[in-house]
Amino acid sequence: MNIASYFVKNTIISWMFTLILLVGGVMSFLGLGQLEDPPFTIKDAVVVTLYPGATATEVEEEVTYPIEKAIQALPYVDEIVSVSTSGMSQITVSIKDTNGPEVLPQIWDELRRKVGDMVYQLPPGVQTPLVNDDFGDVYGVMLMATGDGYSYQELLDYVDYVKRELELVPGVGKVTLAGQQDEQVFIEVSLNKLAAFQLDPSLVTSLLDSQNMVVDSGNIRIDNENLKMRPTGTFDSVEKLGDLIIPGASKDKQIFLKDVATIHRGYQDIPNHLVSFNQSQAINLGLAFADGVNVVEVGKAVNAKLADIDYARPAGMHMEVMYNQPLEVDKSVQDFVMNLLAAVVIVIIVLLIFMGVKSGVLIGLILFLTCLGTFILMKQAGIELQRISLGALIIALGMLVDNAIVVVEGILIGRQKGQTTLESAKNIVGQTMWPLLGATIIAVTAFAPIGLSPDSTGEYAGSLFWVLLFSLILSWVTAITLTPFFAKLFFGDKAHKSGDVEQADPYKGAFFNGYKALLDLCMRFRWAAILCVVIAFAISIVGFSYVKQSFFPSSTTPIFLVDVWLPEGTDIRATQSTIEDMEDIATKIEDIEFVSSSVGKGFQRFMLTYEPQKSYAAYAQLAIRTSEFNTLEPVMKTYRRQIEAEFPQAQFKFKRLENGPSTDAKIEARIQGADPDKLREIAVEVMSILNNTPGTVNVRHDWRERSKFIEPQFNELQARRLGITKTDVENTLNQAFAGLKVGLYREGTHLLPIISRLPDEERVDINSLDSLRIWSPALATYVPLQQAVSGFEVKFEDPIIQRRDRKRTLTVFADADFEYDILPSELFEKIRPQVEAIELPHGYELSWGGEHESSTDAGNALFASLPMGFAVMFLITVMLFNSIRKPLVIWCSVPLAMIGITLGLLVMGTPFGFMALLAMLSLSGMLLKNGIVLLDQINIDIAEGKEPFQAVFESTVSRVRPVCMAAITTILGMLPLVTDAFFESMAAVIMFGLGVATILTLLIVPVIYIIFFRIPYRSYKTF
């Protein structure tokens, strides 16, 4: 039985199918997870190793190099990037894209084993490397706890309470803190008192270190019991540290630690990371969501929990929101729903105008049910509503009505020829069912290289393919099942009365008469028509070179970031002071809602596309939110002018939040070589070219300025006579200036470092360095430091050494000025030939990073699999027609879309980017689908005995209305997206590309057909 006939006759089955789509679709939509970006695994881990006291060069050679070498042996590693600074090695390990998230835990375990196995090869003094594989966690809710007038400890106590409560909220995967300060126990030992008692400071250090150490004291058997020995003596309060007895110079005299030192708790003098919100010190709580949840609902639960525990918030403390992903997601989903409804309404209005009220409502109903059915399949497949899946639904929207339009058009034509609705439905479904399926599969296959790619592109954009697969296949199913069923309900089953059935011509009227005359002209002067199209295509190719290129548009979230770099060597406390002044300026600018800062490193990753900066004392980042998106750029301009004038010593980078991959800069020139001096010389040349190119800003390099350091000249001969070692000198200097770690104080679950330092009144500055005293074991007394140190020299060093794939790499950064009408791609094309013209010494290499690398990598990953996808698509067309020439006729029409694409991008001034590329793939599927249906109709007419030219002509005319209806509904359905920053390039490509290509398809495909098959011309008026 014909499937259309089955669903028309079995009304209970049809109504049940409709009810399932309707109810199930609504419930599935309400239950779908909602995210900002699709789930994506950042395949990076960071290996951090501390080497206190070592220079950047020593860290690189003694720590970074051997660890890199061990990591490189792993077969999964794609890239290793390292930063060696004074006392710290930071190695970022990137895993190959082909390794999916399911194998990453095993890879990280192997990474830890590799690093752990070579720990014993590292020099003494190197701390155990820490492997952080949570580097890619995204904290979608960023809360800032502030409390003016409260101590830091009071603020931290409240934040700890909130953290514990939020971790219990269903859907919250992790809560982490940032900006918290390390608490320490300070023992401020008076050097004058130590000298008065003739006490060896190393004796105090060893006593503190050993007194609180946990050591097994053994056990003893008493009768049948085995009892542990646990001696007293450990410290149970900070005050009791003062009761520690220090053997004096005379053995009969007891000296307590409190006699020579002041003991108290406090926070580290030199913090690692500072966070503020609206000029108040803050602690940042970052909430990461569990997998597969509806972040909007979890966000509501978080807000409810915060409201429930608000009673515990001390008066004057505030919990502010810096970034709220649930709110942004809710807004984007609501915008999509409005766009979807607007598109559906536009489609129905167009169909009502051109196909009648009943046809319009019928096709609109099928479109609505198809969308609901897609939500059911998305729910079962675990696909959330997010940026990519929403984009796929919008792309699919233009193609979902195609199959239904073909079936309804066939039913209407059949009824006009005197057939009943059931007969016409059986005929049209029987004729077009398999060609429509083939065309639908081809449209889906166009996106298979993206969705099924094994690399990160496939992981990020995989939902694009699956949503299109679900929706388009379901549109075919509903077209051949529910469309005939509802057609009978809407039109009735009786034949349409039109007088003489044999003479009834459904293709009459001014529109069809005009089209017939134009088609006849093109087919008569076939070569002239082909020449005109070829010329137009060539012009479009040339014109495409004038189209702006951009990988991804910026986000429409009204937040911008300001990276601030002060001169290298700046103390983090000085950086914080400068940032406070910059915050003060920002708060006085109209339209700014809040300003938040992160000093010492970037914020926690609050967006998938946000890349936090590593730890640098001279670095800070400001996050500023404006009242609305329209005020973002004016505020950026105003603020930049003010702080550039006020702080000439700083380097600034202004940037909006990105939708696509994030890089340190849009333009990156990487120079690899061995000699730091030569790398800096080449960098100066590159930076000169960039600075002299209009529209370029933020020109800098990642090795930063060379910084000063003081080098005490150790007098080994004299020091040995005094019994003083180099370590003694280093410990004395450390204790005098920064503070020396001498042990641990245990307090429940907390381990507090014990820091020994001089009191404030004795803490020396650079001017009193020569008067500093050091203990001489040989003389058993204190002697001036200058007896062990012959002098002090000021020298320069490389504070930062960057490496990429185990080679020293200096990267020059630059960005396109947002105040200029120039895209990074245009700027890159200007400076590239000049930079590449620089003559590099032997052994030095230049490569490009930034947006160029990101777009090239994405393009390579995409185009590597595209040929196979198009080969499969071509094979399907060959199988449909059992011919080579007929598929070639169809495929010749696909490039013609380029004429409209170039026109649309130039007219709308929209850059060509990733979304435009997706639109091109969508367009190719639409055009192939139209061509398949057209050629299938030609085959049917020829098989019925029509003369070939007449069959081509009349088949093309018969396809005008469904093809035009599909094109018009698609084009007008894209109108709501024209003002959307993320989807505007996609809308431009589909609207103009489909519009022009549809006209050319209806005129040129039949011309190509009669050329390929050498069919002679005859006037359409003769048949």
PDB file of N, CA, C and O in Angstrom, residues 466-503:
ATOM      1  N   TRP A 466      23.738  16.641  13.780  1.00  0.00           N
ATOM      2  CA  TRP A 466      22.667  15.780  14.284  1.00  0.00           C
ATOM      3  C   TRP A 466      21.309  16.481  14.276  1.00  0.00           C
ATOM      4  O   TRP A 466      20.284  15.862  13.949  1.00  0.00           O
ATOM      5  N   VAL A 467      21.284  17.763  14.612  1.00  0.00           N
ATOM      6  CA  VAL A 467      20.007  18.490  14.577  1.00  0.00           C
ATOM      7  C   VAL A 467      19.489  18.586  13.144  1.00  0.00           C
ATOM      8  O   VAL A 467      18.288  18.409  12.890  1.00  0.00           O
ATOM      9  N   LEU A 468      20.379  18.858  12.201  1.00  0.00           N
ATOM     10  CA  LEU A 468      19.954  18.905  10.798  1.00  0.00           C
ATOM     11  C   LEU A 468      19.493  17.534  10.323  1.00  0.00           C
ATOM     12  O   LEU A 468      18.505  17.418   9.574  1.00  0.00           O
ATOM     13  N   LEU A 469      20.196  16.488  10.741  1.00  0.00           N
ATOM     14  CA  LEU A 469      19.786  15.134  10.371  1.00  0.00           C
ATOM     15  C   LEU A 469      18.394  14.832  10.910  1.00  0.00           C
ATOM     16  O   LEU A 469      17.510  14.365  10.164  1.00  0.00           O
ATOM     17  N   PHE A 470      18.181  15.110  12.191  1.00  0.00           N
ATOM     18  CA  PHE A 470      16.867  14.832  12.792  1.00  0.00           C
ATOM     19  C   PHE A 470      15.766  15.617  12.086  1.00  0.00           C
ATOM     20  O   PHE A 470      14.721  15.060  11.718  1.00  0.00           O
ATOM     21  N   SER A 471      15.982  16.921  11.941  1.00  0.00           N
ATOM     22  CA  SER A 471      14.915  17.784  11.440  1.00  0.00           C
ATOM     23  C   SER A 471      14.604  17.511   9.971  1.00  0.00           C
ATOM     24  O   SER A 471      13.429  17.433   9.589  1.00  0.00           O
ATOM     25  N   LEU A 472      15.626  17.354   9.134  1.00  0.00           N
ATOM     26  CA  LEU A 472      15.378  17.178   7.696  1.00  0.00           C
ATOM     27  C   LEU A 472      14.790  15.804   7.386  1.00  0.00           C
ATOM     28  O   LEU A 472      13.890  15.688   6.550  1.00  0.00           O
ATOM     29  N   ILE A 473      15.300  14.773   8.039  1.00  0.00           N
ATOM     30  CA  ILE A 473      14.703  13.449   7.823  1.00  0.00           C
ATOM     31  C   ILE A 473      13.266  13.433   8.326  1.00  0.00           C
ATOM     32  O   ILE A 473      12.365  12.859   7.682  1.00  0.00           O
ATOM     33  N   LEU A 474      13.030  14.083   9.466  1.00  0.00           N
ATOM     34  CA  LEU A 474      11.662  14.138   9.986  1.00  0.00           C
ATOM     35  C   LEU A 474      10.763  14.946   9.052  1.00  0.00           C
ATOM     36  O   LEU A 474       9.578  14.631   8.903  1.00  0.00           O
ATOM     37  N   SER A 475      11.310  15.981   8.405  1.00  0.00           N
ATOM     38  CA  SER A 475      10.500  16.752   7.457  1.00  0.00           C
ATOM     39  C   SER A 475      10.086  15.882   6.270  1.00  0.00           C
ATOM     40  O   SER A 475       8.990  16.036   5.728  1.00  0.00           O
ATOM     41  N   TRP A 476      10.958  14.973   5.873  1.00  0.00           N
ATOM     42  CA  TRP A 476      10.602  14.042   4.786  1.00  0.00           C
ATOM     43  C   TRP A 476       9.514  13.076   5.251  1.00  0.00           C
ATOM     44  O   TRP A 476       8.559  12.799   4.515  1.00  0.00           O
ATOM     45  N   VAL A 477       9.655  12.590   6.495  1.00  0.00           N
ATOM     46  CA  VAL A 477       8.661  11.652   7.033  1.00  0.00           C
ATOM     47  C   VAL A 477       7.294  12.323   7.126  1.00  0.00           C
ATOM     48  O   VAL A 477       6.272  11.760   6.693  1.00  0.00           O
ATOM     49  N   THR A 478       7.249  13.527   7.683  1.00  0.00           N
ATOM     50  CA  THR A 478       5.954  14.207   7.823  1.00  0.00           C
ATOM     51  C   THR A 478       5.381  14.604   6.464  1.00  0.00           C
ATOM     52  O   THR A 478       4.163  14.679   6.303  1.00  0.00           O
ATOM     53  N   ALA A 479       6.256  14.856   5.483  1.00  0.00           N
ATOM     54  CA  ALA A 479       5.775  15.251   4.151  1.00  0.00           C
ATOM     55  C   ALA A 479       5.023  14.114   3.475  1.00  0.00           C
ATOM     56  O   ALA A 479       4.030  14.353   2.769  1.00  0.00           O
ATOM     57  N   ILE A 480       5.487  12.889   3.658  1.00  0.00           N
ATOM     58  CA  ILE A 480       4.847  11.761   2.952  1.00  0.00           C
ATOM     59  C   ILE A 480       3.806  11.055   3.809  1.00  0.00           C
ATOM     60  O   ILE A 480       3.136  10.135   3.324  1.00  0.00           O
ATOM     61  N   THR A 481       3.669  11.462   5.077  1.00  0.00           N
ATOM     62  CA  THR A 481       2.687  10.804   5.956  1.00  0.00           C
ATOM     63  C   THR A 481       1.592  11.774   6.400  1.00  0.00           C
ATOM     64  O   THR A 481       0.430  11.623   6.025  1.00  0.00           O
ATOM     65  N   LEU A 482       1.968  12.773   7.176  1.00  0.00           N
ATOM     66  CA  LEU A 482       0.962  13.673   7.734  1.00  0.00           C
ATOM     67  C   LEU A 482       0.457  14.690   6.717  1.00  0.00           C
ATOM     68  O   LEU A 482      -0.697  15.138   6.817  1.00  0.00           O
ATOM     69  N   THR A 483       1.310  15.089   5.773  1.00  0.00           N
ATOM     70  CA  THR A 483       0.861  16.083   4.791  1.00  0.00           C
ATOM     71  C   THR A 483      -0.321  15.574   3.972  1.00  0.00           C
ATOM     72  O   THR A 483      -1.327  16.296   3.821  1.00  0.00           O
ATOM     73  N   PRO A 484      -0.291  14.352   3.402  1.00  0.00           N
ATOM     74  CA  PRO A 484      -1.494  13.851   2.708  1.00  0.00           C
ATOM     75  C   PRO A 484      -2.704  13.732   3.632  1.00  0.00           C
ATOM     76  O   PRO A 484      -3.837  14.013   3.218  1.00  0.00           O
ATOM     77  N   PHE A 485      -2.468  13.333   4.888  1.00  0.00           N
ATOM     78  CA  PHE A 485      -3.577  13.184   5.844  1.00  0.00           C
ATOM     79  C   PHE A 485      -4.267  14.511   6.084  1.00  0.00           C
ATOM     80  O   PHE A 485      -5.506  14.617   5.991  1.00  0.00           O
ATOM     81  N   PHE A 486      -3.467  15.552   6.373  1.00  0.00           N
ATOM     82  CA  PHE A 486      -4.070  16.861   6.619  1.00  0.00           C
ATOM     83  C   PHE A 486      -4.597  17.484   5.322  1.00  0.00           C
ATOM     84  O   PHE A 486      -5.524  18.299   5.359  1.00  0.00           O
ATOM     85  N   ALA A 487      -4.014  17.133   4.185  1.00  0.00           N
ATOM     86  CA  ALA A 487      -4.520  17.650   2.910  1.00  0.00           C
ATOM     87  C   ALA A 487      -5.957  17.199   2.683  1.00  0.00           C
ATOM     88  O   ALA A 487      -6.804  17.974   2.210  1.00  0.00           O
ATOM     89  N   LYS A 488      -6.245  15.960   3.036  1.00  0.00           N
ATOM     90  CA  LYS A 488      -7.622  15.479   2.882  1.00  0.00           C
ATOM     91  C   LYS A 488      -8.560  16.223   3.830  1.00  0.00           C
ATOM     92  O   LYS A 488      -9.704  16.560   3.469  1.00  0.00           O
ATOM     93  N   LEU A 489      -8.073  16.498   5.060  1.00  0.00           N
ATOM     94  CA  LEU A 489      -8.904  17.229   6.022  1.00  0.00           C
ATOM     95  C   LEU A 489      -9.143  18.658   5.554  1.00  0.00           C
ATOM     96  O   LEU A 489     -10.248  19.201   5.710  1.00  0.00           O
ATOM     97  N   PHE A 490      -8.108  19.293   4.978  1.00  0.00           N
ATOM     98  CA  PHE A 490      -8.217  20.698   4.576  1.00  0.00           C
ATOM     99  C   PHE A 490      -8.950  20.854   3.247  1.00  0.00           C
ATOM    100  O   PHE A 490      -9.730  21.793   3.079  1.00  0.00           O
ATOM    101  N   PHE A 491      -8.660  19.975   2.276  1.00  0.00           N
ATOM    102  CA  PHE A 491      -9.193  20.156   0.925  1.00  0.00           C
ATOM    103  C   PHE A 491     -10.416  19.289   0.644  1.00  0.00           C
ATOM    104  O   PHE A 491     -11.106  19.507  -0.356  1.00  0.00           O
ATOM    105  N   GLY A 492     -10.690  18.291   1.519  1.00  0.00           N
ATOM    106  CA  GLY A 492     -11.721  17.326   1.193  1.00  0.00           C
ATOM    107  C   GLY A 492     -11.184  16.306   0.208  1.00  0.00           C
ATOM    108  O   GLY A 492     -10.039  16.394  -0.256  1.00  0.00           O
ATOM    109  N   ASP A 493     -12.002  15.343  -0.175  1.00  0.00           N
ATOM    110  CA  ASP A 493     -11.496  14.280  -1.061  1.00  0.00           C
ATOM    111  C   ASP A 493     -12.052  14.368  -2.468  1.00  0.00           C
ATOM    112  O   ASP A 493     -11.630  13.646  -3.358  1.00  0.00           O
ATOM    113  N   LYS A 494     -12.992  15.274  -2.675  1.00  0.00           N
ATOM    114  CA  LYS A 494     -13.575  15.372  -4.003  1.00  0.00           C
ATOM    115  C   LYS A 494     -12.632  16.100  -4.943  1.00  0.00           C
ATOM    116  O   LYS A 494     -11.858  16.955  -4.534  1.00  0.00           O
ATOM    117  N   ALA A 495     -12.763  15.763  -6.251  1.00  0.00           N
ATOM    118  CA  ALA A 495     -11.911  16.400  -7.258  1.00  0.00           C
ATOM    119  C   ALA A 495     -12.280  17.864  -7.397  1.00  0.00           C
ATOM    120  O   ALA A 495     -13.425  18.266  -7.184  1.00  0.00           O
ATOM    121  N   HIS A 496     -11.295  18.669  -7.784  1.00  0.00           N
ATOM    122  CA  HIS A 496     -11.498  20.101  -7.970  1.00  0.00           C
ATOM    123  C   HIS A 496     -12.232  20.342  -9.280  1.00  0.00           C
ATOM    124  O   HIS A 496     -11.873  19.798 -10.325  1.00  0.00           O
ATOM    125  N   LYS A 497     -13.310  21.115  -9.268  1.00  0.00           N
ATOM    126  CA  LYS A 497     -14.100  21.411 -10.466  1.00  0.00           C
ATOM    127  C   LYS A 497     -13.431  22.515 -11.265  1.00  0.00           C
ATOM    128  O   LYS A 497     -13.292  23.626 -10.795  1.00  0.00           O
ATOM    129  N   SER A 498     -12.996  22.209 -12.473  1.00  0.00           N
ATOM    130  CA  SER A 498     -12.347  23.238 -13.293  1.00  0.00           C
ATOM    131  C   SER A 498     -12.749  23.131 -14.750  1.00  0.00           C
ATOM    132  O   SER A 498     -11.968  23.330 -15.648  1.00  0.00           O
ATOM    133  N   GLY A 499     -13.990  22.742 -15.011  1.00  0.00           N
ATOM    134  CA  GLY A 499     -14.452  22.673 -16.379  1.00  0.00           C
ATOM    135  C   GLY A 499     -13.884  21.458 -17.079  1.00  0.00           C
ATOM    136  O   GLY A 499     -13.914  20.339 -16.569  1.00  0.00           O
ATOM    137  N   ASP A 500     -13.363  21.652 -18.265  1.00  0.00           N
ATOM    138  CA  ASP A 500     -12.774  20.574 -19.050  1.00  0.00           C
ATOM    139  C   ASP A 500     -11.446  20.165 -18.434  1.00  0.00           C
ATOM    140  O   ASP A 500     -10.456  20.872 -18.530  1.00  0.00           O
ATOM    141  N   VAL A 501     -11.436  19.009 -17.835  1.00  0.00           N
ATOM    142  CA  VAL A 501     -10.251  18.562 -17.103  1.00  0.00           C
ATOM    143  C   VAL A 501      -9.053  18.437 -18.021  1.00  0.00           C
ATOM    144  O   VAL A 501      -7.929  18.807 -17.677  1.00  0.00           O
ATOM    145  N   GLU A 502      -9.265  17.887 -19.213  1.00  0.00           N
ATOM    146  CA  GLU A 502      -8.136  17.666 -20.109  1.00  0.00           C
ATOM    147  C   GLU A 502      -7.493  18.976 -20.533  1.00  0.00           C
ATOM    148  O   GLU A 502      -6.306  19.034 -20.806  1.00  0.00           O
ATOM    149  N   GLN A 503      -8.307  20.050 -20.631  1.00  0.00           N
ATOM    150  CA  GLN A 503      -7.781  21.325 -21.118  1.00  0.00           C
ATOM    151  C   GLN A 503      -7.331  22.249 -19.990  1.00  0.00           C
ATOM    152  O   GLN A 503      -6.807  23.326 -20.258  1.00  0.00           O
TER     153      GLN A 503
END
